Amino acid sequence: MTDRHHLLVRGGTFAAVGDSGDINGVRGVGSPAGLFVRDARHLSRWQLTVDGAVPETLAPIADGDTARCVLVPRGGRAEPPAHTLFREQAVVEAAFVESLRVTSNRPVPTTVRVAVTADADFTDQFELRSDHRTYAKSGAVRSRQVLEDGVEFGYRRGEWWSRTTVTADPPPDAVEETGTGARRLCWTLDLEPHGSTHLALRVAARPHGATAAPVIPASPAAAGGQLLALEGEFIQDVALPTGRPELAAACARGLSDLAALQVPATGPDGEELNVPAAGAPWFLTLLGRDALLTSLFALPYRPGSAAATLSALAATQATAVDTRSVAQPGKIVHEVRHGELAHFGQVPYGRYYGSVDATPLFLVLLGAYVEQTGDVTTARRLEPHARAAIGWMLDHGGLTSRGYLLYRADRGGLANQNWKDSPGAICCADGSRPGGPVMAAGAQGYAYDALRRTAHLARTVWDDEVYAALLEQTAGDLRDRFQRDFWMDAHAFPALALDGAGRQVDALASDAGHLLWSGLLDKEYGELVGRRLLEPDFYSGWGVRTLAAGQAAYHPMSYHRGSVWPHDNALIALGLARYGLHDEARTVAHGLVDAAMATGHRLPEVLAGYGRDTHPEPVPYAHACVRESRSAATPLALLTAVGGA
């Protein structure tokens, strides 16, 4: 098997399989191989052999929600294959299902010995990251139990208990030990002349805390049908642009991906919800910033996502100070994890609050949702949560004491806590990093918009004029202060951030476009910024780079220092339209839609920053999430920005 993996995603479950449908448990390009449920690998090995040998891949798996491939025994032109194997796979929540059809190519009866070697190592996703950290797991015990129709793998560590059950129809003739912990399920199949036989294999994951076994469909085709029905529900009420079929196709693809990326969550009153996960493979869970931006982009078309996201984040809002998780009263969660390492406190991400911008974005979404839908009941229900979020911004967030939202590097978690959260992402033009607390430009724009929208709710829904006036005054002061402190006259452009001493972090970065989206800049400044973002050092032809080319810090293959992010560009396009720069907004939209056309109408998490003038096809970023909710919702934001033009 090559290290090229195909992702099958459904809710909180994904499988990464090779071209032949095998799983060998090794790390691949951008994703680890295996079946993953709630941050743990429930299937680490899944390898097919025929007559003791690995078959040759005749037709590899193509991208899609169902994996299909064709395999044959290895041989040559002089010896045509005695049989052909047709393999089909799919996932549903907490389960993996495979259909294997073996067809004889001979005019006489044939016997074929088929085996599937399976294992479940229950490795936490954080153990498979590229940092190669190791985690002690004292007392952990793995088990294997042979069943009448398969085998069950188990894992215990204290109160933690996970299981993976592999069953087959017909049952295997034998389940063999391999000497490695894996088990080999074996069948001897008698085929009639040119006849076929069929094996149905099912893998059921029971992660720690699961209350019931998953419901597994009869076949991959049935699983695919379930997903198609869900995708249809997401698309059916959305009016797609008839005058721009490429944009319509990108919107439809994005909505389909959003349907697959829904993960379960709980609201403040224990109600069950479905919210957009951040993305597969590494972030198939609730991330505050990602869910908020995704819901904002989709708001005019699928407002239910916003309502669910707001409720789920209200339920996880911090109520006390916890230095390990960076929690402070009123703060909105950055990341929620369900894995073993989070459970035992070996990583801080069970509920992790290392985000400076999720809290203001929560308020922006609440205000936008009420404006879009008129749902004042939700505005009243979430009033305590909104006031607590404002309280965090003014107090722990830094607005009162420092004049800006700020964050400090978290030694055990994230060094940067704005959307560009990789190490070194917040930098000066020469690549040097700021010291002390960081006041990122984009977060100030979100804070300004949050204050204004919450003031409107206070006045029109909560009947609190005094509070509304206070928030409006705070917003106005922030706007005046920002344009004084962040504006770089030499560049006619805002700084990326201020450092702990209030000095400008002078990199020219795409975050300035977020200030247009939030409306923080005066019209004159906004127009200067908008036009500057479309100059060649910023605009690659596929989108606006995160960092303008020509600066020492720029690198086209860097995660945040020269790449092109679709969701970043969606905010920029919305901001350009807000400031009346409609030609510029169309330019950004057209570039992104063209990039989507080159990748099956699906926008990845991030693209490399190489220019279209020298690279006529978009260059992928090697470790991008293939399915990412913000990118999936980006075409909807573009539709809002340009109206299908």
XYZ file of C-alpha atoms in Angstrom:
645
model
C 0.000 0.000 0.000
C 1.220 3.508 -0.733
C 1.100 6.268 1.848
C -1.774 7.894 -0.065
C -4.892 7.706 2.063
C -8.532 8.129 1.201
C -10.786 9.587 3.865
C -14.271 8.259 4.532
C -16.070 10.592 6.944
C -19.365 10.421 8.765
C -19.977 12.501 11.872
C -17.359 11.793 14.540
C -15.966 8.787 12.650
C -13.455 8.586 9.838
C -11.451 5.897 8.111
C -8.214 6.492 6.242
C -7.554 3.612 3.826
C -5.009 3.011 1.089
C -5.567 2.630 -2.637
C -6.427 -1.043 -2.163
C -8.690 -0.539 0.857
C -6.034 -1.799 3.264
C -5.045 -0.197 6.568
C -1.504 -0.782 7.785
C -1.482 1.604 10.739
C 1.386 3.778 9.550
C 1.423 7.531 9.218
C 0.567 8.829 5.764
C 0.624 12.133 3.937
C -1.650 14.320 5.993
C -3.373 11.564 7.938
C -2.711 8.369 9.883
C -4.163 5.128 8.535
C -6.995 3.532 10.486
C -10.581 3.771 11.668
C -10.964 6.573 14.204
C -13.837 7.252 16.583
C -13.806 9.961 19.273
C -10.065 10.613 18.883
C -8.998 6.943 19.156
C -7.901 4.448 16.501
C -10.325 1.535 16.663
C -8.864 -0.277 13.670
C -5.118 -0.072 13.108
C -4.704 -2.960 10.693
C -7.003 -4.259 7.980
C -5.092 -6.173 5.325
C -6.473 -8.505 2.692
C -4.562 -11.475 1.322
C -5.626 -14.031 -1.281
C -4.001 -17.440 -1.340
C -1.395 -16.086 1.066
C -0.365 -13.085 -1.036
C -1.303 -9.428 -1.195
C -3.340 -8.860 -4.368
C -2.473 -6.279 -6.979
C -4.559 -3.118 -7.251
C -6.137 -3.028 -10.698
C -8.459 -0.059 -10.087
C -7.525 2.017 -7.009
C -10.006 3.798 -4.788
C -11.194 7.112 -6.159
C -12.297 10.031 -4.016
C -15.860 9.673 -2.787
C -18.056 8.886 0.194
C -17.829 5.143 -0.606
C -14.492 3.486 -1.336
C -14.453 1.055 -4.276
C -11.500 -0.741 -5.793
C -10.726 -3.778 -7.950
C -7.980 -6.249 -7.050
C -6.456 -9.274 -8.806
C -3.827 -11.882 -7.910
C -0.353 -10.869 -8.915
C 0.735 -12.315 -12.239
C 1.735 -11.449 -15.778
C 0.287 -11.056 -19.256
C 0.866 -14.715 -20.012
C -1.134 -15.797 -16.959
C -4.436 -13.895 -16.689
C -5.867 -13.667 -13.168
C -7.874 -16.646 -11.985
C -10.294 -14.380 -10.138
C -11.114 -10.740 -9.481
C -11.954 -9.113 -6.160
C -14.370 -6.197 -5.973
C -13.975 -4.325 -2.700
C -16.397 -1.683 -1.362
C -16.147 0.174 1.961
C -17.998 2.900 3.861
C -18.313 4.337 7.361
C -21.228 5.342 9.529
C -21.116 6.702 13.055
C -18.782 4.421 15.082
C -18.672 1.701 12.414
C -16.953 0.535 9.238
C -18.560 -1.817 6.744
C -17.010 -3.695 3.830
C -18.393 -5.800 1.007
C -15.952 -8.153 -0.714
C -17.078 -9.964 -3.873
C -14.805 -12.644 -5.314
C -15.532 -13.588 -8.932
C -13.956 -16.540 -10.749
C -12.588 -15.931 -14.231
C -12.189 -19.663 -14.969
C -14.558 -22.126 -16.695
C -13.908 -24.754 -13.993
C -14.550 -24.854 -10.238
C -11.979 -22.867 -8.246
C -10.980 -22.708 -4.585
C -9.746 -19.395 -3.175
C -8.331 -18.783 0.289
C -9.132 -15.297 1.530
C -7.871 -13.768 4.775
C -8.273 -10.386 6.488
C -5.723 -9.514 9.160
C -7.242 -7.122 11.694
C -5.993 -5.298 14.762
C -7.069 -2.421 17.002
C -4.344 -0.575 18.911
C -6.670 2.109 20.391
C -3.966 4.737 19.937
C -4.994 8.285 20.810
C -4.775 10.691 17.881
C -2.372 12.915 19.800
C 0.125 10.044 19.828
C 0.127 10.060 16.019
C 0.962 13.747 15.614
C 4.208 14.748 13.964
C 5.693 15.957 17.268
C 6.352 12.287 18.177
C 5.598 12.818 21.850
C 5.140 9.760 24.022
C 2.686 9.315 26.871
C 2.898 6.906 29.793
C -0.018 4.461 30.062
C 0.585 2.530 33.230
C -1.703 -0.429 33.793
C -3.057 -0.505 30.235
C -4.153 -3.959 29.074
C -5.181 -5.133 25.602
C -7.303 -8.213 24.986
C -8.576 -10.325 22.066
C -11.561 -12.644 22.193
C -12.577 -14.970 19.389
C -16.300 -14.899 18.601
C -18.461 -17.291 16.594
C -18.479 -14.839 13.701
C -15.281 -12.872 14.267
C -13.133 -11.345 17.003
C -13.373 -8.595 19.626
C -10.419 -6.393 20.605
C -10.479 -4.672 23.976
C -8.470 -2.015 25.816
C -8.578 -1.165 29.517
C -6.748 1.444 31.531
C -8.252 2.063 34.910
C -11.867 3.041 34.345
C -11.210 3.569 30.623
C -12.630 0.763 28.477
C -12.844 0.629 24.686
C -13.749 -2.200 22.320
C -13.727 -2.984 18.624
C -15.755 -5.910 17.309
C -15.084 -7.436 13.867
C -17.784 -9.757 12.525
C -18.383 -11.399 9.175
C -21.114 -13.089 7.175
C -20.442 -15.887 6.453
C -18.392 -16.387 9.632
C -14.706 -17.097 9.119
C -13.607 -20.723 8.965
C -10.835 -19.865 11.414
C -9.425 -16.971 13.433
C -5.663 -17.312 13.646
C -3.057 -15.691 15.866
C -0.291 -13.826 14.067
C 2.286 -13.349 16.810
C 1.793 -9.556 16.722
C -1.502 -9.135 18.567
C -3.436 -8.989 15.307
C -5.873 -11.738 14.356
C -6.310 -13.273 10.904
C -9.859 -14.131 9.786
C -9.715 -16.898 7.171
C -12.153 -18.309 4.616
C -11.877 -21.094 2.051
C -14.235 -20.175 -0.785
C -15.395 -22.620 -3.447
C -16.323 -20.829 -6.658
C -18.431 -22.272 -9.454
C -17.227 -21.740 -13.055
C -17.355 -17.964 -13.579
C -19.250 -17.795 -10.288
C -19.079 -15.269 -7.454
C -19.256 -15.340 -3.703
C -19.617 -12.521 -1.244
C -18.229 -11.638 2.189
C -19.818 -8.962 4.395
C -17.509 -7.578 7.078
C -18.528 -5.182 9.834
C -16.407 -3.307 12.346
C -18.217 -1.837 15.352
C -16.397 0.614 17.637
C -17.437 0.982 21.257
C -15.409 3.944 22.578
C -15.232 4.633 26.275
C -18.560 5.943 27.507
C -20.597 4.586 24.601
C -24.030 3.551 25.857
C -25.085 1.376 22.926
C -23.627 -0.542 20.027
C -23.650 1.339 16.701
C -26.350 0.632 14.164
C -24.528 -0.827 11.170
C -26.165 -0.842 7.725
C -26.295 -4.029 5.710
C -23.784 -2.882 3.101
C -21.556 0.011 2.036
C -24.199 0.899 -0.543
C -26.770 1.253 2.229
C -24.353 3.424 4.234
C -23.784 5.565 1.171
C -27.521 5.896 0.704
C -27.922 7.182 4.247
C -25.291 9.850 3.648
C -26.803 10.829 0.304
C -30.155 11.334 2.020
C -28.530 13.542 4.667
C -26.680 15.528 2.008
C -29.972 16.000 0.172
C -31.516 17.490 3.302
C -28.666 19.994 3.535
C -28.979 21.096 -0.080
C -32.699 20.935 -0.813
C -33.734 24.334 0.557
C -30.697 26.302 -0.639
C -31.226 28.400 -3.766
C -28.016 27.937 -5.747
C -26.996 30.500 -8.393
C -28.157 29.495 -11.867
C -25.969 32.071 -13.596
C -22.687 30.742 -12.191
C -22.692 26.931 -12.379
C -19.136 26.645 -11.023
C -20.058 28.541 -7.860
C -23.263 26.512 -7.570
C -21.259 23.272 -7.815
C -18.822 24.456 -5.130
C -21.744 25.384 -2.867
C -23.355 21.972 -3.406
C -20.073 20.157 -2.705
C -19.559 22.256 0.411
C -23.046 21.542 1.716
C -22.504 17.821 1.146
C -19.284 17.959 3.141
C -20.996 19.887 5.930
C -23.611 17.134 6.110
C -20.866 14.538 6.646
C -19.030 16.689 9.206
C -21.878 16.973 11.727
C -20.847 15.714 15.182
C -22.994 15.299 18.285
C -22.978 17.888 21.066
C -25.113 18.862 24.036
C -26.873 22.132 24.795
C -27.229 24.025 28.101
C -30.324 22.026 29.088
C -28.921 18.667 28.019
C -30.577 18.767 24.607
C -28.915 16.733 21.861
C -27.445 18.756 19.009
C -25.438 18.317 15.827
C -22.724 20.873 15.130
C -20.054 21.233 12.427
C -16.766 19.546 13.292
C -13.648 21.453 12.320
C -12.301 18.917 9.836
C -10.862 15.502 9.063
C -8.561 13.894 9.884
C -7.097 15.760 12.851
C -10.000 17.899 14.034
C -13.152 15.819 13.768
C -14.546 17.479 16.887
C -16.040 20.748 18.099
C -13.629 23.669 17.758
C -15.204 26.939 18.821
C -13.698 29.291 16.253
C -14.219 26.881 13.367
C -17.835 26.070 14.219
C -18.632 29.759 14.671
C -17.153 30.855 11.333
C -18.711 27.901 9.526
C -22.110 28.772 10.989
C -21.673 32.443 10.091
C -20.896 31.578 6.471
C -23.892 29.217 6.282
C -26.258 31.469 8.250
C -28.275 32.887 5.322
C -28.815 29.368 3.972
C -28.840 26.999 6.965
C -29.548 29.003 10.134
C -30.117 25.851 12.155
C -26.363 25.294 12.270
C -25.902 28.641 14.008
C -28.571 27.856 16.608
C -26.961 24.495 17.419
C -23.436 25.937 17.553
C -24.483 28.745 19.881
C -26.196 26.317 22.247
C -23.294 23.852 22.265
C -20.772 26.607 22.991
C -22.971 28.132 25.680
C -23.037 24.717 27.373
C -19.224 24.543 27.415
C -18.576 28.190 28.342
C -16.052 28.522 31.152
C -17.328 29.506 34.593
C -14.075 29.516 36.599
C -10.336 30.029 36.239
C -8.299 26.947 35.300
C -4.745 27.745 34.272
C -4.104 24.318 32.714
C -6.970 24.650 30.236
C -6.618 28.471 29.963
C -10.223 28.776 31.172
C -11.590 32.038 32.580
C -15.186 32.953 33.435
C -17.224 33.753 30.323
C -14.650 32.424 27.859
C -15.857 30.300 24.931
C -14.173 26.952 24.440
C -11.565 26.511 21.738
C -11.484 22.718 21.515
C -13.344 19.727 22.954
C -11.737 16.287 22.960
C -13.007 12.863 24.018
C -9.883 10.686 23.853
C -7.941 8.745 26.439
C -5.164 11.312 26.870
C -7.662 14.117 27.425
C -9.613 11.944 29.864
C -6.518 11.315 32.002
C -5.305 14.920 31.749
C -2.209 14.045 29.722
C -3.150 16.677 27.156
C -5.103 19.815 28.119
C -7.650 19.579 25.331
C -10.593 17.835 27.010
C -12.029 21.332 27.218
C -9.372 23.783 26.134
C -9.914 27.532 26.067
C -6.762 28.727 24.288
C -8.502 31.082 21.863
C -8.633 34.867 21.999
C -11.282 35.137 19.298
C -13.887 32.404 19.911
C -15.558 34.553 22.587
C -16.159 37.655 20.438
C -17.137 35.442 17.484
C -19.761 33.783 19.707
C -21.311 37.224 20.229
C -21.019 38.091 16.530
C -22.851 34.893 15.575
C -25.544 35.440 18.199
C -26.225 38.960 16.945
C -26.149 37.917 13.288
C -28.396 34.920 13.960
C -31.071 37.011 15.684
C -30.877 39.619 12.911
C -31.214 36.917 10.235
C -34.008 34.881 11.859
C -35.760 37.179 14.316
C -35.418 34.442 16.947
C -35.551 36.585 20.093
C -36.259 33.501 22.224
C -32.697 32.315 21.649
C -31.384 35.822 22.346
C -33.155 35.838 25.706
C -32.163 32.281 26.552
C -28.494 33.013 25.881
C -28.471 36.464 27.494
C -26.535 35.268 30.575
C -23.965 33.599 28.334
C -23.634 36.703 26.167
C -23.177 38.972 29.179
C -20.585 36.573 30.586
C -18.738 36.665 27.246
C -18.726 40.475 27.293
C -17.470 40.301 30.866
C -14.570 38.112 29.769
C -13.649 40.518 26.959
C -13.603 43.482 29.340
C -11.880 41.711 32.232
C -9.641 38.712 31.552
C -9.603 39.417 27.810
C -7.765 42.704 28.343
C -10.067 45.330 26.829
C -10.282 47.354 30.037
C -6.708 46.993 31.313
C -4.786 47.063 28.005
C -7.333 48.480 25.585
C -7.252 45.364 23.381
C -8.005 41.665 23.482
C -4.742 39.880 24.177
C -3.321 36.431 24.755
C -0.167 34.972 26.263
C 1.620 31.903 24.947
C 0.405 28.762 26.694
C 3.392 26.591 27.553
C 1.348 23.369 27.567
C -0.941 24.294 24.681
C -0.950 26.903 21.923
C 1.644 29.648 21.617
C -0.625 31.653 19.306
C -4.312 31.809 20.114
C -5.799 33.678 17.182
C -6.782 31.927 13.934
C -3.142 31.781 12.844
C -2.257 29.509 15.727
C 0.899 27.755 14.527
C 4.251 28.620 16.137
C 5.782 31.631 14.445
C 2.584 32.584 12.616
C 2.456 35.983 14.324
C 5.682 37.601 13.233
C 7.351 40.736 11.963
C 8.195 41.176 8.294
C 11.699 39.849 8.979
C 10.291 36.699 10.619
C 11.100 37.618 14.212
C 8.462 36.867 16.833
C 6.910 39.350 19.253
C 7.539 39.080 22.970
C 5.086 39.242 25.838
C 1.296 39.371 25.462
C 0.103 39.593 21.864
C -2.706 41.841 20.647
C -3.658 40.394 17.252
C -5.359 42.743 14.795
C -8.137 40.416 13.654
C -9.330 39.769 17.197
C -9.829 43.494 17.737
C -12.126 43.607 14.735
C -14.167 40.709 16.088
C -14.357 42.475 19.478
C -15.615 45.671 17.849
C -18.325 43.814 15.938
C -19.254 41.799 19.039
C -19.691 44.927 21.136
C -21.881 46.614 18.539
C -24.074 43.571 17.900
C -24.508 42.864 21.599
C -25.424 46.507 22.184
C -28.187 46.082 19.615
C -29.489 42.995 21.419
C -29.366 44.813 24.743
C -31.429 47.665 23.351
C -33.967 45.736 21.245
C -34.372 42.400 23.072
C -33.073 42.682 26.651
C -34.476 46.192 27.225
C -31.252 47.465 28.817
C -30.444 50.864 27.372
C -27.700 51.616 29.877
C -25.805 48.424 28.987
C -26.285 49.106 25.263
C -24.844 52.607 25.583
C -21.842 51.288 27.538
C -21.055 48.697 24.857
C -21.424 51.231 22.041
C -19.050 53.618 23.807
C -16.553 50.804 24.349
C -16.759 49.862 20.667
C -16.232 53.452 19.526
C -13.231 53.884 21.787
C -11.731 50.622 20.505
C -12.122 51.766 16.904
C -10.395 55.103 17.547
C -7.610 53.475 19.544
C -7.008 50.772 16.943
C -6.589 53.145 14.019
C -4.125 55.187 16.067
C -2.009 52.277 17.335
C -2.137 49.689 14.531
C -2.019 51.836 11.395
C 1.402 51.833 9.687
C 1.702 55.077 7.731
C 4.746 53.855 5.801
C 2.734 50.976 4.363
C -0.770 52.489 4.471
C -1.756 49.215 6.099
C -2.504 47.913 9.604
C 0.038 45.935 11.613
C -0.554 42.240 12.117
C -0.412 42.722 15.894
C 1.050 44.713 18.778
C 3.593 43.105 21.069
C 3.640 43.242 24.848
C 5.239 46.701 24.796
C 2.705 48.058 22.315
C 5.130 47.972 19.370
C 3.758 47.177 15.919
C 4.343 43.676 14.533
C 4.875 44.929 11.012
C 4.228 41.935 8.751
C 1.789 42.626 5.911
C -0.824 39.950 6.463
C -4.262 38.906 5.247
C -5.746 39.517 8.703
C -6.317 43.090 7.559
C -9.157 41.734 5.435
C -10.900 40.541 8.602
C -10.995 44.170 9.718
C -13.056 44.932 6.619
C -15.447 42.105 7.497
C -15.912 43.446 11.018
C -16.165 47.076 9.898
C -13.442 48.305 12.247
C -11.680 50.587 9.742
C -12.884 53.980 8.539
C -13.981 53.985 4.906
C -10.806 55.631 3.612
C -8.558 53.172 5.429
C -10.785 50.258 4.440
C -10.609 51.069 0.749
C -6.812 51.363 0.911
C -6.561 47.990 2.605
C -9.004 46.292 0.245
C -7.177 47.392 -2.885
C -3.795 46.545 -1.360
C -4.894 42.949 -0.739
C -5.438 42.476 -4.489
C -1.913 43.500 -5.480
C 0.289 40.685 -6.864
C 2.378 40.142 -3.731
C -0.807 39.343 -1.807
C -3.122 37.859 -4.436
C -1.848 34.579 -5.911
C -4.566 34.174 -8.539
C -6.259 31.545 -6.355
C -6.722 33.765 -3.341
C -5.078 36.234 -0.975
C -1.943 34.925 0.707
C -1.748 34.901 4.483
C 1.477 36.893 4.196
C 2.461 39.096 1.272
C 5.302 37.734 -0.855
C 8.620 39.587 -0.792
C 8.869 39.741 2.991
C 11.626 37.742 4.654
C 8.989 35.857 6.662
C 7.128 34.699 3.538
C 7.148 31.036 2.529
C 4.608 29.642 0.029
C 4.516 26.249 1.790
C 4.237 27.618 5.325
C 1.010 26.869 7.180
C 0.287 30.528 8.007
C 3.110 32.581 6.472
C 2.326 32.647 2.761
C -0.299 29.991 2.079
C -3.849 30.644 0.849
C -6.730 29.742 3.188
C -10.216 29.611 1.655
C -12.019 30.675 4.847
C -9.598 33.590 5.275
C -10.473 34.658 1.750
C -14.191 34.243 2.437
C -13.919 36.818 5.223
C -11.899 39.065 2.927
C -14.513 38.814 0.146
C -17.321 39.628 2.588
C -15.287 42.562 3.873
C -14.556 43.885 0.380
C -18.257 43.782 -0.422
C -19.030 45.585 2.852
C -16.761 48.472 1.816
C -18.232 48.650 -1.681
C -15.199 47.063 -3.392
C -17.340 44.716 -5.445
C -14.892 44.185 -8.331
C -12.224 43.138 -5.825
C -14.685 40.812 -4.069
C -15.512 39.171 -7.400
C -11.815 38.710 -8.143
C -11.288 36.858 -4.866
C -14.437 34.779 -5.397
C -13.507 33.817 -8.949
C -10.025 32.711 -7.900
C -11.380 30.476 -5.152
C -14.083 28.981 -7.358
C -11.473 28.211 -10.026
C -9.359 26.510 -7.346
C -12.376 24.467 -6.304
C -13.006 23.403 -9.918
C -9.464 22.025 -10.079
C -10.080 19.835 -7.012
C -13.487 18.319 -7.726
C -15.363 21.450 -6.561
C -14.063 20.880 -3.001
C -11.919 23.517 -1.329
C -9.276 22.077 1.026
C -8.317 23.647 4.318
C -5.339 25.461 2.781
C -3.425 25.780 -0.493
C 0.217 26.617 -1.116
C 0.896 30.251 -1.946
C 2.441 29.785 -5.398
C 1.175 32.223 -8.007
C -1.206 31.232 -10.760
C 0.981 32.991 -13.323
C 3.736 30.403 -12.852
C 1.652 27.443 -11.589
C -1.530 27.089 -13.672
C -2.972 24.517 -11.247
C -3.360 25.179 -7.511
C -0.540 23.571 -5.538
C -1.844 21.597 -2.549
C -0.562 22.052 0.966
C 0.827 18.690 2.030
C -0.861 18.379 5.438
C -4.179 20.105 4.815
C -7.449 18.729 6.130
C -9.158 17.394 3.014
C -12.592 18.035 4.476
C -12.764 21.155 6.596
C -15.975 22.832 7.655
C -14.860 26.446 7.175
C -13.636 25.675 3.670
C -16.813 23.711 2.940
C -18.878 26.759 3.928
C -16.631 29.201 2.050
C -18.575 28.992 -1.266
C -21.719 30.009 0.652
C -19.891 33.059 1.975
C -18.750 33.869 -1.556
C -22.349 33.586 -2.743
C -23.326 36.097 -0.063
C -20.460 38.406 -1.028
C -20.955 38.454 -4.799
C -24.480 37.155 -5.317
C -23.469 34.608 -7.927
C -22.028 37.295 -10.220
